[in-house]
mmCIF file of C-alpha atoms and ligand atoms in Angstrom:
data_model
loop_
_atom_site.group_PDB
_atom_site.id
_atom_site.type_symbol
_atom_site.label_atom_id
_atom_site.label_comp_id
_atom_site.label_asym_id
_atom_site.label_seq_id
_atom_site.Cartn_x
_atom_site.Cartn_y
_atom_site.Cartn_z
ATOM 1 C CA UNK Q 30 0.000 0.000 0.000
ATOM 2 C CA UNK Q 31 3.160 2.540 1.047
ATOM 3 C CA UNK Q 32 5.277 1.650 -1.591
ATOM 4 C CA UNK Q 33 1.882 2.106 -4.287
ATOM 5 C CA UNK Q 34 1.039 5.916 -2.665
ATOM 6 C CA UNK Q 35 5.450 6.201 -3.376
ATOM 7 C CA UNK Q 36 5.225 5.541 -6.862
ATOM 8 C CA UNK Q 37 1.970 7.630 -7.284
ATOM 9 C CA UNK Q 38 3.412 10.409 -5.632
ATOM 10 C CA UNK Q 39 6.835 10.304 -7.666
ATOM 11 C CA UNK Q 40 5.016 9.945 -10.958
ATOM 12 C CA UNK Q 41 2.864 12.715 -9.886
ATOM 13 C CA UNK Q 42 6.245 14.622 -9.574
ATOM 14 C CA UNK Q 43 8.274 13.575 -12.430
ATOM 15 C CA UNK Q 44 6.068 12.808 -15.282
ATOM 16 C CA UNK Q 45 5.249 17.221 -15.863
ATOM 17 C CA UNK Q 46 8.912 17.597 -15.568
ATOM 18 C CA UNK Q 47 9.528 16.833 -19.774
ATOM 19 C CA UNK Q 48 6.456 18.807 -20.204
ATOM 20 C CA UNK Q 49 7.552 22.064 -18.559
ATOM 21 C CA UNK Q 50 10.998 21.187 -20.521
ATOM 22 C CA UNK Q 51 9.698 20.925 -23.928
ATOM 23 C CA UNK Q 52 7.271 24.564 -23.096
ATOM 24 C CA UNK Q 53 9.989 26.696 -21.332
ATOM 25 C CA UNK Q 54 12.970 25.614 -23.762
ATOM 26 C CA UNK Q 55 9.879 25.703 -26.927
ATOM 27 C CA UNK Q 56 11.873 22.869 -27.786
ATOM 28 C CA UNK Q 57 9.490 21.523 -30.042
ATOM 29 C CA UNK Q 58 7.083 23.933 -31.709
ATOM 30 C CA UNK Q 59 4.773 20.862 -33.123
ATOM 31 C CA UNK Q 60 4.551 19.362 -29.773
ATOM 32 C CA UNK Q 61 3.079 22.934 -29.009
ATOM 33 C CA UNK Q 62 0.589 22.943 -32.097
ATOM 34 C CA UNK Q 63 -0.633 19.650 -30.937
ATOM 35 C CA UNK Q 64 -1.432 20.272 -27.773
ATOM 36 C CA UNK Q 65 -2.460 23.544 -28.730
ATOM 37 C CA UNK Q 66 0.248 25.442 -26.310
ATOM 38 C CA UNK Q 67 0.713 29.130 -26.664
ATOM 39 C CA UNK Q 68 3.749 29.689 -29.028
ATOM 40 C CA UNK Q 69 5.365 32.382 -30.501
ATOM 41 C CA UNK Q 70 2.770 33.534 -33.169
ATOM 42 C CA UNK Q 71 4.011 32.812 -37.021
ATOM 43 C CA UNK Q 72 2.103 33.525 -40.566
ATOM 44 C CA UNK Q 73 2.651 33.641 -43.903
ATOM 45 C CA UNK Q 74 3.012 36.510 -46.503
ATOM 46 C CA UNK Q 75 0.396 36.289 -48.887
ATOM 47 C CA UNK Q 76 1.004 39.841 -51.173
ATOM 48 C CA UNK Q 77 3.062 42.223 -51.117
ATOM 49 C CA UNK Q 78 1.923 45.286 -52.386
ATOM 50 C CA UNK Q 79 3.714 48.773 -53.996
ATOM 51 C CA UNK Q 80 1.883 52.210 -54.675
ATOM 52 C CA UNK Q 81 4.606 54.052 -56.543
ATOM 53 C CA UNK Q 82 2.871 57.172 -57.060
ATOM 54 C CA UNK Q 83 0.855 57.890 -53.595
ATOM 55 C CA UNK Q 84 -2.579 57.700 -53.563
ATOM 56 C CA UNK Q 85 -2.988 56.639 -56.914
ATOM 57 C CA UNK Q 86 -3.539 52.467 -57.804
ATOM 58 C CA UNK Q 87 -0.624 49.915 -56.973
ATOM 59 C CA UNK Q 88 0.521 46.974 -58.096
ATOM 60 C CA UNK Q 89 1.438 43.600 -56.405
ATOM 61 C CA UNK Q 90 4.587 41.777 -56.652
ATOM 62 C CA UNK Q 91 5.837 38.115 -55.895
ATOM 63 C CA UNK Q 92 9.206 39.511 -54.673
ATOM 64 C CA UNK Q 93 10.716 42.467 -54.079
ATOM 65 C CA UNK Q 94 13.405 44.691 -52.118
ATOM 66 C CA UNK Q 95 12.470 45.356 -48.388
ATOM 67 C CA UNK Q 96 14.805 49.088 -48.359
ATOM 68 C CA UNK Q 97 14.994 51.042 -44.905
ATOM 69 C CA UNK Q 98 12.445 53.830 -46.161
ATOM 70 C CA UNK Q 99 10.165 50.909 -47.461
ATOM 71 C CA UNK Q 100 9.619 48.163 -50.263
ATOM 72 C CA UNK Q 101 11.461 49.522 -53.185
ATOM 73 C CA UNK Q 102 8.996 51.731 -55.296
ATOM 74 C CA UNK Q 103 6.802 52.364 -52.579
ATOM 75 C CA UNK Q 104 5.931 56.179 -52.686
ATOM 76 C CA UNK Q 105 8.746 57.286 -54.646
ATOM 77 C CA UNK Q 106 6.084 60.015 -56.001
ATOM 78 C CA UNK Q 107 3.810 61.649 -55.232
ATOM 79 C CA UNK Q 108 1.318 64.495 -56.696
ATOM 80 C CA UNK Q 109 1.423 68.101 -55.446
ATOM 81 C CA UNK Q 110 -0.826 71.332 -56.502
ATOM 82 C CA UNK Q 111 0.962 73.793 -58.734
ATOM 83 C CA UNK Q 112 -0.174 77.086 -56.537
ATOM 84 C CA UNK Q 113 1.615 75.613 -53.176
ATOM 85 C CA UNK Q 114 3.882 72.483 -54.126
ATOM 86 C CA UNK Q 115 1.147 70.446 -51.474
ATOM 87 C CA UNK Q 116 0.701 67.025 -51.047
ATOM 88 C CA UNK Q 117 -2.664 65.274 -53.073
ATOM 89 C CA UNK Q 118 -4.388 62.364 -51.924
ATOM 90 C CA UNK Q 119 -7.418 60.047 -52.412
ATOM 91 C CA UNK Q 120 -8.916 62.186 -49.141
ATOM 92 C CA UNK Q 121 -9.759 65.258 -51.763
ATOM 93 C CA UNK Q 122 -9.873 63.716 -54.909
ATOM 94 C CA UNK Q 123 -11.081 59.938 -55.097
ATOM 95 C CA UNK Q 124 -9.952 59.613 -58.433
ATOM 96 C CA UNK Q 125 -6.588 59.456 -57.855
ATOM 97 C CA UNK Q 126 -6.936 56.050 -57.570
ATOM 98 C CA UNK Q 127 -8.292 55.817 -60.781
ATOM 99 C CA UNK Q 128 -4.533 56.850 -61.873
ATOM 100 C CA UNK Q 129 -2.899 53.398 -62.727
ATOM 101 C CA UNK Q 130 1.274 52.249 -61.963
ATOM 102 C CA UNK Q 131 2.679 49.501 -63.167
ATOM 103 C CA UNK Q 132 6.406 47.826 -63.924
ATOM 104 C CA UNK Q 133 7.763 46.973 -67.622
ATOM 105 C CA UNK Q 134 8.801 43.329 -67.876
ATOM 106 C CA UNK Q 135 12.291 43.860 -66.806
ATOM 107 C CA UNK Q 136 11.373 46.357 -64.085
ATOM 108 C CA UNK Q 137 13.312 49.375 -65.778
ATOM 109 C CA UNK Q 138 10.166 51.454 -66.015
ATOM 110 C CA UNK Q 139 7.677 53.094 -64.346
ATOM 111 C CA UNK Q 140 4.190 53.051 -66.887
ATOM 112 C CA UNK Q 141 1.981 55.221 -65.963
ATOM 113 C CA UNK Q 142 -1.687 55.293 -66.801
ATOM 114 C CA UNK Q 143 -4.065 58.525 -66.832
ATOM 115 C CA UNK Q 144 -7.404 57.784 -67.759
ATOM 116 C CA UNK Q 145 -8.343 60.500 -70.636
ATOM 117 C CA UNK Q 146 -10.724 63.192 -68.888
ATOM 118 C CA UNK Q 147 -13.474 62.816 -72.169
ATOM 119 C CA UNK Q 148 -15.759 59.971 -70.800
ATOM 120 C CA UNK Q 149 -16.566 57.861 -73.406
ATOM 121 C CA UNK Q 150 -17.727 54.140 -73.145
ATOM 122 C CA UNK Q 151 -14.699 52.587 -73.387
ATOM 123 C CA UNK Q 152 -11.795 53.963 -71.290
ATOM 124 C CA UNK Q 153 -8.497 55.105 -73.208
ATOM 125 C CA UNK Q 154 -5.808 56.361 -71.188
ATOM 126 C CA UNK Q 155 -2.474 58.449 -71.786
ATOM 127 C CA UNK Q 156 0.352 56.521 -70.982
ATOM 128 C CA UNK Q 157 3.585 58.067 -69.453
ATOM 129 C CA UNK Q 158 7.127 56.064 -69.369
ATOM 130 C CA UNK Q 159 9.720 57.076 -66.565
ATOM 131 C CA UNK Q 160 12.783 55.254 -65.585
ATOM 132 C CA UNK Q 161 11.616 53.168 -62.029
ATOM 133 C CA UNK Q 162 15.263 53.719 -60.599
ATOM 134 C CA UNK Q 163 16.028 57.396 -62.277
ATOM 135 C CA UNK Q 164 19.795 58.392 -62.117
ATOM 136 C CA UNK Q 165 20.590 61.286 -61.362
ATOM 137 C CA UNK Q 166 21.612 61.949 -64.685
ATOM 138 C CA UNK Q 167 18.247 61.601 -65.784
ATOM 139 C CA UNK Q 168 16.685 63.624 -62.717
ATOM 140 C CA UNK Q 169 19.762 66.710 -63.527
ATOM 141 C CA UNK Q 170 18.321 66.764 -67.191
ATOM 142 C CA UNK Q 171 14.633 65.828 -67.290
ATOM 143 C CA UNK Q 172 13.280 67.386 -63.877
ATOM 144 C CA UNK Q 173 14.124 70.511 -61.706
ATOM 145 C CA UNK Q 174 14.311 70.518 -57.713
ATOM 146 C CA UNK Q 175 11.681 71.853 -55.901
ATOM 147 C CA UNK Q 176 10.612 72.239 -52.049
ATOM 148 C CA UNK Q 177 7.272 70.462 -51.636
ATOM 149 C CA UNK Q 178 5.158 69.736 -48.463
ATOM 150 C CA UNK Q 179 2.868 66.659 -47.133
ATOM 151 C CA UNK Q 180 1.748 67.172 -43.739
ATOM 152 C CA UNK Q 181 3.521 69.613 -41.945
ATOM 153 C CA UNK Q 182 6.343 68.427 -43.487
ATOM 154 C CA UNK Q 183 8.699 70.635 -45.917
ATOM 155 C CA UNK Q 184 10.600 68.159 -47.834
ATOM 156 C CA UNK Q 185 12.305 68.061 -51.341
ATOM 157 C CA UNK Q 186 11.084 66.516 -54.773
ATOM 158 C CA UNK Q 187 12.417 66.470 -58.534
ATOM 159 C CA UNK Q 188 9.330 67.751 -60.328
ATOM 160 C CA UNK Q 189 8.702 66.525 -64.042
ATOM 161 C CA UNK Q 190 8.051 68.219 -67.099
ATOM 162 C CA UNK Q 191 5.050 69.975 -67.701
ATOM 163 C CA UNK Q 192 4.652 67.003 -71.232
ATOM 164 C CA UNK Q 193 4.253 64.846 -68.399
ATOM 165 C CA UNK Q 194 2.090 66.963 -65.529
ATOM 166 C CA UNK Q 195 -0.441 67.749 -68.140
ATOM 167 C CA UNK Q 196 -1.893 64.801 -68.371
ATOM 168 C CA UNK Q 197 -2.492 64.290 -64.940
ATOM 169 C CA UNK Q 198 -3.586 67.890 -64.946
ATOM 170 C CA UNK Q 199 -6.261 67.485 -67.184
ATOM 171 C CA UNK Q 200 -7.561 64.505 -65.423
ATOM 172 C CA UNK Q 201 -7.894 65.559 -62.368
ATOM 173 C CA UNK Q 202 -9.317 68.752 -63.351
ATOM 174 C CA UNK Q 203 -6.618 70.929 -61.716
ATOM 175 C CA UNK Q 204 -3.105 72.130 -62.109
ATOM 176 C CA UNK Q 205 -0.784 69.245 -60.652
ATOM 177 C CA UNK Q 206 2.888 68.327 -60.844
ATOM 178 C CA UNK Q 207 4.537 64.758 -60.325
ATOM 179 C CA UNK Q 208 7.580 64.909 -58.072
ATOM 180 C CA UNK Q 209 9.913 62.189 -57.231
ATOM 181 C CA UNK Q 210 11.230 62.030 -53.667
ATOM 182 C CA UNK Q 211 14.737 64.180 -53.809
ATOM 183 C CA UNK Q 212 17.869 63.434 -51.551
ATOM 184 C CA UNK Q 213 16.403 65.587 -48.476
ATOM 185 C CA UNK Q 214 16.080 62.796 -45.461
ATOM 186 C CA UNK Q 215 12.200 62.615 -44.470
ATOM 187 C CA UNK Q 216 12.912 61.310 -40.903
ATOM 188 C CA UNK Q 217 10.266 59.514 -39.323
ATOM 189 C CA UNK Q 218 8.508 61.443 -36.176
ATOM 190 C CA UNK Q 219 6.209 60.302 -33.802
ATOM 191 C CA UNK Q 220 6.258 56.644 -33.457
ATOM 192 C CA UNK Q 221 9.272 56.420 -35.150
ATOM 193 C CA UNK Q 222 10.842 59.880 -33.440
ATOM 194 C CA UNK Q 223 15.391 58.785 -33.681
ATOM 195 C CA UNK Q 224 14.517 59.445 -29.750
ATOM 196 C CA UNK Q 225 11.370 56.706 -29.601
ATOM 197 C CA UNK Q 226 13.207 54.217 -32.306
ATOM 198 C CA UNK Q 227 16.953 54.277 -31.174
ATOM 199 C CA UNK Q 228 18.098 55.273 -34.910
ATOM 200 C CA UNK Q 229 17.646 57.941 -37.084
ATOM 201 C CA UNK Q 230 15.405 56.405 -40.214
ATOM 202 C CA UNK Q 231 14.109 58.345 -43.507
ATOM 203 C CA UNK Q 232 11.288 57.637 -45.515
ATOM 204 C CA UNK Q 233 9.491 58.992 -48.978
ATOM 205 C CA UNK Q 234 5.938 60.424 -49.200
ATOM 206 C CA UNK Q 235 3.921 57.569 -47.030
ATOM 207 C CA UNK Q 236 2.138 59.366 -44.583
ATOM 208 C CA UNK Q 237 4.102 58.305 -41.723
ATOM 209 C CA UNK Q 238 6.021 55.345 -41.166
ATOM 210 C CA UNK Q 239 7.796 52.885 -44.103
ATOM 211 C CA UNK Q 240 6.000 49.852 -44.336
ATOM 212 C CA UNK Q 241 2.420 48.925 -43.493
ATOM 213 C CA UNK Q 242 1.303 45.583 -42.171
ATOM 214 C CA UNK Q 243 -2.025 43.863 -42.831
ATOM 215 C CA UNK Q 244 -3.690 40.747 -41.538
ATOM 216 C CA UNK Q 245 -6.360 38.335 -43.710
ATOM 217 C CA UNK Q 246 -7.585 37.102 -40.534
ATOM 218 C CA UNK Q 247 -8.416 40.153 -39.404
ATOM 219 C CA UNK Q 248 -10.204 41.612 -42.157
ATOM 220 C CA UNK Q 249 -12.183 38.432 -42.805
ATOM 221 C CA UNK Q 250 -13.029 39.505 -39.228
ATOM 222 C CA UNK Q 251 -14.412 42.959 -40.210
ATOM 223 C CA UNK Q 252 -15.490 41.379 -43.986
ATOM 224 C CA UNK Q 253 -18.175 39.366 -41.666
ATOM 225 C CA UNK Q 254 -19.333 42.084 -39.742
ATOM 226 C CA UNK Q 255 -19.719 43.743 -43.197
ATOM 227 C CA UNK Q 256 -22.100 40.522 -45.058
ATOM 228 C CA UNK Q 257 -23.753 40.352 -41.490
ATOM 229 C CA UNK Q 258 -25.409 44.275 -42.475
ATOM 230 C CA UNK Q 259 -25.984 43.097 -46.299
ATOM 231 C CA UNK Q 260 -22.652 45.161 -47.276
ATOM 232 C CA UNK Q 261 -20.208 43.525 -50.314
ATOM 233 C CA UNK Q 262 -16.691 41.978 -48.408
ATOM 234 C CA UNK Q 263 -14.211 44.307 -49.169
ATOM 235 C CA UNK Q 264 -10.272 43.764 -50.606
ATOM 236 C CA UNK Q 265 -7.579 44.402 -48.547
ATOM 237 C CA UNK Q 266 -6.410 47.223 -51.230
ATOM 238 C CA UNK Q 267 -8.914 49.582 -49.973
ATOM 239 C CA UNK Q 268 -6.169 49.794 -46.991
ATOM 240 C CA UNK Q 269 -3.241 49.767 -49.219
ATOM 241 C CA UNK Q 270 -0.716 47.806 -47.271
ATOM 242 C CA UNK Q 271 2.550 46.868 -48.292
ATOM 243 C CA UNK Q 272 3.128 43.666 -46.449
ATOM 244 C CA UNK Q 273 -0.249 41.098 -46.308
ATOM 245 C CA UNK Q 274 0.018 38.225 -44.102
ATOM 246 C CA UNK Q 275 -2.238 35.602 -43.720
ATOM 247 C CA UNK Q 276 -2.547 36.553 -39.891
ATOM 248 C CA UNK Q 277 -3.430 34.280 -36.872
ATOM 249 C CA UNK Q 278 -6.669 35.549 -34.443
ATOM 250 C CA UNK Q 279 -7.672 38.433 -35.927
ATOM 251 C CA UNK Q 280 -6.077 41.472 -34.287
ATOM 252 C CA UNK Q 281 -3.482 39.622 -32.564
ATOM 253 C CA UNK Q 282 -1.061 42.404 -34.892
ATOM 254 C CA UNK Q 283 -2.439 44.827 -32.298
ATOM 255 C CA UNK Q 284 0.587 44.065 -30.089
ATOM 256 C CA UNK Q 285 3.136 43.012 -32.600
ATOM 257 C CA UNK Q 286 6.053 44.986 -31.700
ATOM 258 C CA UNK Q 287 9.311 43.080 -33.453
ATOM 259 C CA UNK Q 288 8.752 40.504 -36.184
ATOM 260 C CA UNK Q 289 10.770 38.611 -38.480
ATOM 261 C CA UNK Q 290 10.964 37.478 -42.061
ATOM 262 C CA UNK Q 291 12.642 34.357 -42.691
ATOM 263 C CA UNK Q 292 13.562 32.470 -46.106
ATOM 264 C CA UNK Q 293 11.447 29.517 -45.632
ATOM 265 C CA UNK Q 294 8.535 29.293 -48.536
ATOM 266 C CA UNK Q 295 10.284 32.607 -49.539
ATOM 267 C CA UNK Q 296 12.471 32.576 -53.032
ATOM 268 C CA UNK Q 297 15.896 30.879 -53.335
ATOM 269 C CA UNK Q 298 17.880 34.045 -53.153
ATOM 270 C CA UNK Q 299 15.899 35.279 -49.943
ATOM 271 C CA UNK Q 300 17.624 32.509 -47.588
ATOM 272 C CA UNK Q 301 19.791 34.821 -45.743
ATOM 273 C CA UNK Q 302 19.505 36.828 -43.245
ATOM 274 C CA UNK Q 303 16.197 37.209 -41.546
ATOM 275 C CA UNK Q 304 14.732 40.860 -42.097
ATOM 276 C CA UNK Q 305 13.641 42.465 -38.896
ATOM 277 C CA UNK Q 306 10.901 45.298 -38.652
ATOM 278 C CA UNK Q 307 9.996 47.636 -35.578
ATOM 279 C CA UNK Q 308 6.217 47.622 -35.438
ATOM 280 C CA UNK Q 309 6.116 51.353 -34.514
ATOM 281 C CA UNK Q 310 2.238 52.076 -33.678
ATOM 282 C CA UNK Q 311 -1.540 50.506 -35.141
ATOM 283 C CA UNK Q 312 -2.445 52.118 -38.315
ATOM 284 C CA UNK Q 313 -4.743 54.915 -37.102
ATOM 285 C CA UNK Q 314 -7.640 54.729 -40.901
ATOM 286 C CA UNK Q 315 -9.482 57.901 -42.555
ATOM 287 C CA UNK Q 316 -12.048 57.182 -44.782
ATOM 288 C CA UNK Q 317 -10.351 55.941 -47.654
ATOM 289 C CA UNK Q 318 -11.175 52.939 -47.388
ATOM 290 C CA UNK Q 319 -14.720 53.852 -47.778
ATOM 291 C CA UNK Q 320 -13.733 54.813 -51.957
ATOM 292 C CA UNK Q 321 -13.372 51.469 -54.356
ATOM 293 C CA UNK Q 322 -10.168 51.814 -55.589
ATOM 294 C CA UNK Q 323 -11.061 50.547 -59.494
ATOM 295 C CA UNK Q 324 -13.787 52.959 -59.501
ATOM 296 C CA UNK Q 325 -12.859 55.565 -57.232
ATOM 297 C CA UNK Q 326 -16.873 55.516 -55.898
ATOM 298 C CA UNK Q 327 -17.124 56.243 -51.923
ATOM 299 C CA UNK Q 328 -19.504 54.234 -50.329
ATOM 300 C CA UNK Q 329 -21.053 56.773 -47.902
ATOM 301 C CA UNK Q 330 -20.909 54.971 -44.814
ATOM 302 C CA UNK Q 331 -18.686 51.382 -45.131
ATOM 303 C CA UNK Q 332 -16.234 50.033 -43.786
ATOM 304 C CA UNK Q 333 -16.010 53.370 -41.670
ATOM 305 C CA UNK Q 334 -18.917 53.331 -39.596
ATOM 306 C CA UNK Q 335 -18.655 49.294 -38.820
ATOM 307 C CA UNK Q 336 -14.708 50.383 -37.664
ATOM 308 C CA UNK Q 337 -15.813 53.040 -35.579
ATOM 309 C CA UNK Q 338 -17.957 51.000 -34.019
ATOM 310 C CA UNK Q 339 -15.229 48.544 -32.334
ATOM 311 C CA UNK Q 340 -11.814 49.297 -33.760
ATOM 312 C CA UNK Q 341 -11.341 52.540 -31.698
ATOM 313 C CA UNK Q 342 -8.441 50.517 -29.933
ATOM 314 C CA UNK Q 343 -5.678 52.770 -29.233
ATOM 315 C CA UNK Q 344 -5.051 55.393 -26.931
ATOM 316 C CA UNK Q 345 -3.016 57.795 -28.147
ATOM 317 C CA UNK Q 346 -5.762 58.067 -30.945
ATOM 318 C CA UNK Q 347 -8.949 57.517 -30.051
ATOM 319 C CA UNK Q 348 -11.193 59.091 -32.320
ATOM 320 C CA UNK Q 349 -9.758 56.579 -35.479
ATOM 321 C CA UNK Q 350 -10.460 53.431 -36.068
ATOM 322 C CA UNK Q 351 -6.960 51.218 -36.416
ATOM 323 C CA UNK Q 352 -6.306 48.754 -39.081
ATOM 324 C CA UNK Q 353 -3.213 47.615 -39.628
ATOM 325 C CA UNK Q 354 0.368 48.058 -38.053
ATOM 326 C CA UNK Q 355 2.887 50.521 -38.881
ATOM 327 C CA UNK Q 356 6.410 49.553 -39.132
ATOM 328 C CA UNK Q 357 10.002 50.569 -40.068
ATOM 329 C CA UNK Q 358 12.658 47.503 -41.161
ATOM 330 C CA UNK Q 359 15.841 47.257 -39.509
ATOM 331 C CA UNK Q 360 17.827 45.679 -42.176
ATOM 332 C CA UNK Q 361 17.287 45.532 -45.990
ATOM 333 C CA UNK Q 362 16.851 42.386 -48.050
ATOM 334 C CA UNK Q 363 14.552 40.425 -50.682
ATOM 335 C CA UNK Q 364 11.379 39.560 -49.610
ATOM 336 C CA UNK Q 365 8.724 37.340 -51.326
ATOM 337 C CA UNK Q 366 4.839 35.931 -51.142
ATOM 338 C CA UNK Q 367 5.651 32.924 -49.488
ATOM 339 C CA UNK Q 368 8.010 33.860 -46.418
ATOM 340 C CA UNK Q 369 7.389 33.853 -42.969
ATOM 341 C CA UNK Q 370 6.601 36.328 -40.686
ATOM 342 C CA UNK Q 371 7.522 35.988 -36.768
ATOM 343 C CA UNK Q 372 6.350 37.321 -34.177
ATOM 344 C CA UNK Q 373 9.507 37.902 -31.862
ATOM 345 C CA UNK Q 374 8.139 40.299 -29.585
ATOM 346 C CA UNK Q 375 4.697 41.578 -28.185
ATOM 347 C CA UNK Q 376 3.856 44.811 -26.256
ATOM 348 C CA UNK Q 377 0.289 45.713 -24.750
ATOM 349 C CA UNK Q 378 2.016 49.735 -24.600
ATOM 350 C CA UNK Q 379 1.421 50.665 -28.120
ATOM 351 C CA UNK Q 380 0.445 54.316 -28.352
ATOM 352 C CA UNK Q 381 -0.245 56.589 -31.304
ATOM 353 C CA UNK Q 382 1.850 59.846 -31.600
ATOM 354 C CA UNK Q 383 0.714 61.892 -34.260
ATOM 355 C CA UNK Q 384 3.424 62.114 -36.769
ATOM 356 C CA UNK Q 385 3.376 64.992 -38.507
HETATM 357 C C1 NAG N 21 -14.030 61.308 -61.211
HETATM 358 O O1 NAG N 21 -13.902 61.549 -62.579
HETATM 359 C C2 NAG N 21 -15.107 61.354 -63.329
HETATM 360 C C3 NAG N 21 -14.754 61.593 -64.770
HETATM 361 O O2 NAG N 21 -13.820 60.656 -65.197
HETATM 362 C C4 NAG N 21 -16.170 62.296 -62.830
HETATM 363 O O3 NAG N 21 -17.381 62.058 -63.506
HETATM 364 C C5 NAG N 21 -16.371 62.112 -61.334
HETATM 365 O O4 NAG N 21 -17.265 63.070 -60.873
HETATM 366 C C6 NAG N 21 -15.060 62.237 -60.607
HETATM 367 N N1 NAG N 21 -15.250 61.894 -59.211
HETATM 368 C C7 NAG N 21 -15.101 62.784 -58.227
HETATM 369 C C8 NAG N 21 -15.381 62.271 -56.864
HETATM 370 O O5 NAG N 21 -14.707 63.900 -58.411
HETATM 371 C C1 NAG N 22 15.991 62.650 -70.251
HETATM 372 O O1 NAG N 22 14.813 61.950 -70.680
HETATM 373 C C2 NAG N 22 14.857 61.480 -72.005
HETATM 374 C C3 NAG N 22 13.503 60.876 -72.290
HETATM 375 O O2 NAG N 22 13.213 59.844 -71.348
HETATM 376 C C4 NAG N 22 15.996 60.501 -72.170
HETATM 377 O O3 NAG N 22 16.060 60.059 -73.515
HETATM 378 C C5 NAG N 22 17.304 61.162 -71.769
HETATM 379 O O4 NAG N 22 18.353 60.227 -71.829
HETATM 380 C C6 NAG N 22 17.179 61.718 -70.365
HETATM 381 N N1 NAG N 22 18.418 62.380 -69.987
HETATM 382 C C7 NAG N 22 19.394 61.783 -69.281
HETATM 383 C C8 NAG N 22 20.621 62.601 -68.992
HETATM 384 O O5 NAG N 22 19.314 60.637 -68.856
#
């Protein structure tokens, strides 16, 4: 009877010990999975996306250059008014989207296409040519240097030639130029302040911060919401992110705060070095997602008001709805559909800082 309670007592004792082992040393992430044991959180990248030209339509790539002010391409340009050299977006004129980018076969060029302002049936468009990666042998002869502003921000742009502004002129109904980001660093602010992030980083003309994260999960989260009130599921372009993951729980990225990218599923020549990324704050949303971006039609109240309604999830901005994470890479390197994406460290303290 004494020696039966003994070896009840020491299995009792011993038999968790492997347990805890294979948990605290995450020895073995499938044993985890099976058993269904917190682990650190890992996804896939589904797109990756590029808007050359802000505000206007982007393209999506299979693989592509993750640079320190962004994926390569990403806001290079940007459109400004001719009176005061400011920033346009989709916020005042919807049919910026409407404005298409995309890559020549060997990714040399930029085309550009302006729909023609006549409407007619069918649409015809003006198309516009620029070098993707312009020397600055081509920016000394074919563009002049101008201070231009977005946000509060005065920063520097090569402005094009008024052959190539007019089209975009006449589209949109007003007198625009296209500039392409000069050598001026943008540093990031707020979020991403050299004092907040530990490093001084630069960026083009996205609004704030280089590189914007997006889940699947979590907008087949809001998507549902959306059919449950008879509303179409919308894409994930309507938040034009750069990086798409297919995502765990939805909103888990609230508190992503380092993550990784790692060759694995990725393309041969992107099993290197990891790529690391700062998630610097939640994506604080306007209402452009509310305008279709092959149309540029706004519905009048979706996916705003079902956002409002229960993304309203960070402090430091509480009258926005957040979607999507804002982040800044700490090292530069290919990236493709198909790689992973780690989560190597998790905050509840994120807090928007306006940043600009
Ligand atoms: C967009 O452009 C079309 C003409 O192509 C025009 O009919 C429409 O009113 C414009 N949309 C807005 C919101 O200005
Ligand atoms: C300026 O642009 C034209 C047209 O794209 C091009 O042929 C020319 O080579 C450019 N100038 C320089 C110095 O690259």
């Amino acid at each position: 009877m004494e020696s039966q309670t003994v070896l009840v007592i020491t299995l009792l004792l011993v038999l968790p010990i492997p347990i805890i082992l294979i948990y605290h040393l995450n020895l073995s992430s499938s044993v985890c999975r099976v058993l269904k044991w917190p682990r650190k959180q890992s996804t896939q990248i589904t797109s990756l996306r590029i808007y050359p030209i802000k505000s206007c339509r982007g393209l999506e790539v299979t693989q592509t250059l993750l640079k320190s002010h962004g994926l390569d391409l990403d806001r290079r340009w940007m459109l400004v008014d001719t009176s005061k050299n400011n920033f346009l977006t989709i916020r005042q004129i919807p049919n910026m989207t409407r404005i298409g980018t995309a890559l020549s076969p060997d990714g040399h060029e930029l085309i550009i296409t302006v729909p023609k302002a006549d409407i007619s049936e069918k649409e015809s468009f003006h198309t516009i040519r620029i070098p993707s990666h312009p020397t600055p042998d081509w920016l000394a002869e074919n563009t002049s240097i101008d201070q231009v502003h977005i946000w509060d921000i005065d920063t520097d742009g090569y402005r094009y030639s008024e052959a190539i502004n007019a089209h975009f002129s006449e589209f949109l109904g007003r007198s625009v130029a296209l500039v392409y980001k000069g050598p001026m660093p943008r540093v990031l602010k707020g979020n991403g302040d050299p004092s907040i992030l530990g490093r001084v980083q630069t960026t083009g003309f996205p609004d704030v911060h280089p590189v914007l994260i997006a889940s699947e999960s979590s907008l087949s989260e809001l998507n549902q919401r959306l059919e449950n009130k008879g509303v179409d599921p919308i894409t994930v372009e309507r938040f034009r992110p750069n990086i798409v993951v297919r995502g765990g729980k939805a909103w888990s990225e609230d508190s992503w705060k380092l993550v990784r990218i790692t060759g694995a599923g990725g393309p041969e020549s992107a099993r290197g070095t990891p790529l690391d990324l700062d998630v610097l704050a939640r994506c604080a949303r306007c209402h452009v997602p509310n305008v279709e971006p092959t149309t540029a039609v706004a519905h009048k109240k979706q996916p705003w008001d079902t956002l409002v309604s229960y993304r309203r999830v960070d402090e430091g901005i509480k009258w926005k709805p957040c979607f999507g994470m804002l982040s800044a890479p700490r090292n530069e390197g290919v990236v493709g559909v198909g790689m992973r994406l780690e989560v190597l460290e998790e905050t509840n303290e994120h807090r928007y800082m306006a940043g600009f």
